[in-house]
CSV table of C-alpha atoms in Angstrom, one decimal:
chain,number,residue,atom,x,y,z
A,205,UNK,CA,123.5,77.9,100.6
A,206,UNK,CA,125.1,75.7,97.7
A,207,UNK,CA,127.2,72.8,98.0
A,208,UNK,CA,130.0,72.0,95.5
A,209,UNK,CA,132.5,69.4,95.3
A,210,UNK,CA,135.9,70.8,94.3
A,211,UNK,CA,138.1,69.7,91.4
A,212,UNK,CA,141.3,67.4,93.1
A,213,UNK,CA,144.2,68.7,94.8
A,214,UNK,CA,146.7,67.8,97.6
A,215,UNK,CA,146.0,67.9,101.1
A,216,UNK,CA,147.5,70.4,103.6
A,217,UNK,CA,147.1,70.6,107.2
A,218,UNK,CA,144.3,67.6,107.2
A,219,UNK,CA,142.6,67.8,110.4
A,220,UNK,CA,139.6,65.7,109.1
A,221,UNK,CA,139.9,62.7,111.6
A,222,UNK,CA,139.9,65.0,115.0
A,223,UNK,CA,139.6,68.6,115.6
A,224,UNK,CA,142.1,70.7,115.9
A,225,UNK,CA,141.7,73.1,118.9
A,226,UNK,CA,145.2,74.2,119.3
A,227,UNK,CA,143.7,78.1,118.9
A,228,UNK,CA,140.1,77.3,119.7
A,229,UNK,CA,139.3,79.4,122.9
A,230,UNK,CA,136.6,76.7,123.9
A,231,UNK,CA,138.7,74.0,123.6
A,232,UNK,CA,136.3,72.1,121.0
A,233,UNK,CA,138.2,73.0,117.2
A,234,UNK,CA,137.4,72.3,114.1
A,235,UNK,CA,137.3,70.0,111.5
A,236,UNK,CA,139.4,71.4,108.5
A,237,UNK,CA,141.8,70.8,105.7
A,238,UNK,CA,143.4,73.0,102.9
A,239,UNK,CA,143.6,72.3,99.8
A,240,UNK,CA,145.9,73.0,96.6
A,241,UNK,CA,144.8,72.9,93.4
A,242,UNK,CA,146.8,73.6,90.0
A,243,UNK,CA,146.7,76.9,88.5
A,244,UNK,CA,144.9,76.8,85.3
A,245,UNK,CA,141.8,78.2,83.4
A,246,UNK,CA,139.4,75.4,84.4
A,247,UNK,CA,139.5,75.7,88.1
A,248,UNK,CA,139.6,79.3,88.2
A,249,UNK,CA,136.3,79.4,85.9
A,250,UNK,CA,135.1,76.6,88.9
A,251,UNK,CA,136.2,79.6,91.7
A,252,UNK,CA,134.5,82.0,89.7
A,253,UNK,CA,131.1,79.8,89.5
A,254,UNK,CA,131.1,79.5,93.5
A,255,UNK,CA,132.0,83.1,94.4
A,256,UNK,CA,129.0,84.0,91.8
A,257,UNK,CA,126.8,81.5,93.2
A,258,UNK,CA,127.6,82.4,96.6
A,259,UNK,CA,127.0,86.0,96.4
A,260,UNK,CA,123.4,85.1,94.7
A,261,UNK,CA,122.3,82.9,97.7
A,262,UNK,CA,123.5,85.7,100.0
A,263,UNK,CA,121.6,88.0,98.0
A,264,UNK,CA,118.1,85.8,98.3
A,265,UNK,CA,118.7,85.1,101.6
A,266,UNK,CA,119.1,88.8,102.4
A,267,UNK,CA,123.1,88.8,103.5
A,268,UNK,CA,124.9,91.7,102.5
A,269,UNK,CA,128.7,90.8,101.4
A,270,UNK,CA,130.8,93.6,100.4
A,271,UNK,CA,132.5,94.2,97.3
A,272,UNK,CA,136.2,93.8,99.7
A,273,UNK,CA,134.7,90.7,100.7
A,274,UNK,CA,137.0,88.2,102.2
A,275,UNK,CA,137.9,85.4,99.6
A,276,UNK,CA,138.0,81.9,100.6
A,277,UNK,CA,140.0,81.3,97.5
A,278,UNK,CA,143.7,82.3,97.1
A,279,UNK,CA,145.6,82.8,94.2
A,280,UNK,CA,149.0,82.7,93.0
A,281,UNK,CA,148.9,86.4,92.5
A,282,UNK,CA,147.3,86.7,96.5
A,283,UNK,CA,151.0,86.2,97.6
A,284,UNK,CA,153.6,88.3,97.8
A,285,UNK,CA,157.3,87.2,97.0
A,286,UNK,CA,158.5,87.8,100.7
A,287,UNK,CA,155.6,85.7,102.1
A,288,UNK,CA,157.9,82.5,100.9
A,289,UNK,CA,161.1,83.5,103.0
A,290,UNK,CA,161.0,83.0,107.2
A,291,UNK,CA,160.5,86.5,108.4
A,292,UNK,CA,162.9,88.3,111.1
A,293,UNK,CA,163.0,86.4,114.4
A,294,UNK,CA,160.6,83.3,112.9
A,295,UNK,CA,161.9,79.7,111.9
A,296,UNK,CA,159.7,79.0,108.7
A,297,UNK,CA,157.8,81.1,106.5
A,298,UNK,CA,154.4,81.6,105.9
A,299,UNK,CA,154.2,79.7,102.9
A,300,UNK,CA,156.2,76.8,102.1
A,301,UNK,CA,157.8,76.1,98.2
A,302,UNK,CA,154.7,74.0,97.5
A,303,UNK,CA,152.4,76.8,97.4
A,304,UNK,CA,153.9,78.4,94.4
A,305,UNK,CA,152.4,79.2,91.2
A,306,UNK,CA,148.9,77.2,93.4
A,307,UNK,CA,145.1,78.0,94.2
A,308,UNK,CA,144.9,76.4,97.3
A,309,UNK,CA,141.5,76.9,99.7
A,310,UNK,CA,140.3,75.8,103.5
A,311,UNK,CA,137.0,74.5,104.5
A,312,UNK,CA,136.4,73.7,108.1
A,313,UNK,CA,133.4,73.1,110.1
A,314,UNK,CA,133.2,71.7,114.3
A,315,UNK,CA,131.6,68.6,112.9
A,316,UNK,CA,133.4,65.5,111.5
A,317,UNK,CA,133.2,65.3,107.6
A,318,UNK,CA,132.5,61.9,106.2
A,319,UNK,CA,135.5,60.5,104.3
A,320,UNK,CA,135.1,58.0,101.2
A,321,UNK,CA,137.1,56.7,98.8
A,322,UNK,CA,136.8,56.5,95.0
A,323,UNK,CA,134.3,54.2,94.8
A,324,UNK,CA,132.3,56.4,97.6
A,325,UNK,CA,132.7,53.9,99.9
A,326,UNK,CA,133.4,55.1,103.8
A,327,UNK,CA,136.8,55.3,104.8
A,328,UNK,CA,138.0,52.3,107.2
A,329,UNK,CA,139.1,53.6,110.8
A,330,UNK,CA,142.7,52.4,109.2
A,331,UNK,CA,142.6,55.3,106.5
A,332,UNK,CA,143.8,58.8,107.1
A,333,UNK,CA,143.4,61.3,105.0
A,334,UNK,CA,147.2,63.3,105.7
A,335,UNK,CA,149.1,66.2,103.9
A,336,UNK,CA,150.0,65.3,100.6
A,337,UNK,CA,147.4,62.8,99.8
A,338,UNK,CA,145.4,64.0,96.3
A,339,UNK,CA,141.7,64.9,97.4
A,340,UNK,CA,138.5,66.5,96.7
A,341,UNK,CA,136.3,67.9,98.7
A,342,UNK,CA,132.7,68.8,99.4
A,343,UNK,CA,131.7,71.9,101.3
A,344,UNK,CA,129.1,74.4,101.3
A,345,UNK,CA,129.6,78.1,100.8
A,346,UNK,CA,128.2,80.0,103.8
A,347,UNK,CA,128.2,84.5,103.3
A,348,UNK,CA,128.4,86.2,106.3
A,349,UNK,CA,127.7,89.8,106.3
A,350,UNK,CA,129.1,92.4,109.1
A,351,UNK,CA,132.6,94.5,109.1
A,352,UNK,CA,134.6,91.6,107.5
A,353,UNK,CA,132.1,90.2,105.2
A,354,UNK,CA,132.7,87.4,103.3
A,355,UNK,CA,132.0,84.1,101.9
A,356,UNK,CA,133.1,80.8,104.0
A,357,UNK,CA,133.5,77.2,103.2
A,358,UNK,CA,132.0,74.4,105.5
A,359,UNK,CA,133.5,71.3,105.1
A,360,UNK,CA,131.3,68.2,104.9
A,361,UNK,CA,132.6,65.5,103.0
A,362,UNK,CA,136.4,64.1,101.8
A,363,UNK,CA,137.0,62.1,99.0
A,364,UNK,CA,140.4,60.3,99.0
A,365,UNK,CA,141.7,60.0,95.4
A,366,UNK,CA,145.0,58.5,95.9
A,367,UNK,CA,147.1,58.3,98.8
A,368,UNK,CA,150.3,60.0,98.8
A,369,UNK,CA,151.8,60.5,102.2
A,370,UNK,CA,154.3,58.6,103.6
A,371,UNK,CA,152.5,56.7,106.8
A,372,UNK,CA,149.7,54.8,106.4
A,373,UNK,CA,148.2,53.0,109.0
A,374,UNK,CA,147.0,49.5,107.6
A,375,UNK,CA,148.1,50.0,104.5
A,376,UNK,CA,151.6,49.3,104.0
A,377,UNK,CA,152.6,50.7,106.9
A,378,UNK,CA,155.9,53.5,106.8
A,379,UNK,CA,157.8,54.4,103.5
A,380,UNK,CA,160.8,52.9,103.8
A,381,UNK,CA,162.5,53.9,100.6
A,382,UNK,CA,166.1,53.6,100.9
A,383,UNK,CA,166.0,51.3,104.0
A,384,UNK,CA,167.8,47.4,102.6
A,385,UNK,CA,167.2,44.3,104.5
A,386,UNK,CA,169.8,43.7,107.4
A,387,UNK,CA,170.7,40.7,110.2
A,388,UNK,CA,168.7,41.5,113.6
A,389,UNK,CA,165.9,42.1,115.3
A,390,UNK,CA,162.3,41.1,113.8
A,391,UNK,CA,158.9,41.6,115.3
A,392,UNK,CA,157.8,38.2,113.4
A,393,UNK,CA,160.5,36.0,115.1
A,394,UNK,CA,160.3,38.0,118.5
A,395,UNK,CA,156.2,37.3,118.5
A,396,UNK,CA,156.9,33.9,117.7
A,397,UNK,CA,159.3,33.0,120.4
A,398,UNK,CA,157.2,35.2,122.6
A,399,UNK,CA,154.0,33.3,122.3
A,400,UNK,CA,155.9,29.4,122.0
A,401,UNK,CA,157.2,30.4,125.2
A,402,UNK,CA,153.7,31.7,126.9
A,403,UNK,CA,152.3,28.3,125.8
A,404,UNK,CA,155.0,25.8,126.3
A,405,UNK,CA,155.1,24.7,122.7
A,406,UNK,CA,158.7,24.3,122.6
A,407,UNK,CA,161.0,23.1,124.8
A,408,UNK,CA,162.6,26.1,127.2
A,409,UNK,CA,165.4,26.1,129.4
A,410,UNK,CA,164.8,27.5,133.4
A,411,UNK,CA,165.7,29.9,134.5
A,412,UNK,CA,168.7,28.7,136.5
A,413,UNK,CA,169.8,26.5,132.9
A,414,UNK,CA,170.7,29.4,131.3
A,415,UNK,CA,174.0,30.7,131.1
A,416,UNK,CA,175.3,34.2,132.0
A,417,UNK,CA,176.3,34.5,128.2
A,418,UNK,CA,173.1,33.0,127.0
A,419,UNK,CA,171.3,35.5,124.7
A,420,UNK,CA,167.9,33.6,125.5
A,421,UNK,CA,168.5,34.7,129.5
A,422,UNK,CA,167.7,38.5,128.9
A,423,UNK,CA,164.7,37.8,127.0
A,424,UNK,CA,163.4,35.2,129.5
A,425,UNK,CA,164.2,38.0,132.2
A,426,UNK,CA,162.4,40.8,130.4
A,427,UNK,CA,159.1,38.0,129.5
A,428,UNK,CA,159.2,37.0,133.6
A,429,UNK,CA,159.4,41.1,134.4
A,430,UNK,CA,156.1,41.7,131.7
C-alpha cells in the first residue's frame, strides 16, 4: 500500500483526538476526519494519481477491485441537488452549504493519528484539531476486494495548517467577536480575593462583622460551604 499526504483543506467531523464509537458495534470507534478540498484541476490530477496508484498496488498484491469500485473521493458532480435540502421527516440535510462546488474525502483508522503542526512539531495536549481548521493529511490507500470492492483511506497523520475554529483550548481561548468589555464579574479579581482570603494576606471581617447587606457575606458563605 502507498501513503500520500493530501493537498490542504478544512476539517469536517474531526474525531482525531478520541474515537468516535457512536455507531461502532464494539464500542471501540475510530479515529477519522473528512476533509474538503477546492475544486480545481490540480487536486483532481492528485485524486487521479492515488486511485491509479491504488489500483496498481491492489493489482501486485493480488486484490481484485472492480471497475464500480467504491470511491473514497467525492466530487462536486457525486451530489445530487436534493442531497442539500433536509429530507421529509429529518431536521438537516445530508450535506450542509459548505460542501458545494467541493472534493471532500474521509480517512479513518481505530488507531490515534499523530498530529503536528507546520513546523512538524507534535501537537501540545492544548491543540485540537476541530471542524473548520485548514489541514492536510496523511493516510494510506488500502483496496479491498469482495461484493463492494473498493479502495479505503487509513488515516495516520494530521498536519494543522492554520487554526480556524472558534474554541481553542490554550490558545486564546473562545471567539468572542462582538462581545465589548462590561462592569462585573471577573475570574482574575474572584481568584485573587479567593486566595488572599485562604491565606490571610488581607485583612477580613468574621463572620458575625458582616452585615446582612454586605456583598462580601455571600462570598465568605459560599468560600466557608467549599
Amino acid at each position: 500500500n502507498t501513503n500520500f499526504v493530501s493537498p490542504t483543506g478544512t476539517a469536517k467531523y474531526a474525531w482525531v483526538h478520541k474515537p468516535d464509537s457512536k455507531f461502532s458495534t464494539n464500542g471501540e470507534g475510530h479515529y477519522k476526519i473528512r476533509v474538503l478540498l477546492d475544486d480545481n484541476e490540480e487536486n483532481r490530477s492528485w485524486i487521479a494519481t492515488v486511485l491509479e496508484t491504488a489500483k496498481a498496488d491492489a493489482k501486485t498484491n493480488g486484490v481484485l477491485v472492480k471497475k464500480s469500485f467504491k470511491n473514497p473521493f467525492t466530487l462536486p458532480e457525486d451530489i445530487e441537488p436534493e442531497e442539500f435540502e433536509p429530507a421529509a421527516g429529518k431536521e438537516f440535510a445530508k450535506y450542509s452549504e459548505d460542501y458545494k462546488g467541493k472534493i471532500f474525502f474521509e480517512a479513518k483508522s481505530q488507531f490515534a493519528p499523530g498530529l503536528i503542526d507546520t513546523a512538524l512539531n507534535e501537537l501540545t495536549e492544548d491543540v485540537l484539531v476541530m471542524s473548520g481548521d485548514s489541514v492536510r493529511v496523511k493516510f494510506e490507500t488500502t483496496p479491498y476486494e469482495g461484493l463492494g470492492s473498493g479502495i479505503s483511506l487509513r488515516l495516520k497523520i494530521v498536519q494543522l495548517v492554520e487554526k480556524n475554529s472558534s474554541f481553542v483550548p490554550g490558545q486564546g481561548g473562545l471567539n468572542t467577536e462582538g462581545f465589548t468589555p462590561v462592569a462585573g464579574f471577573k475570574v482574575s479579581a474572584f481568584k485573587e480575593k479567593s486566595k488572599s482570603l485562604q491565606h490571610g494576606d488581607m485583612k477580613t471581617k468574621t463572620e458575625g462583622e458582616l452585615q446582612s447587606d454586605d456583598p462580601d457575606l455571600e462570598f465568605f458563605n459560599n468560600l466557608v460551604t467549599k
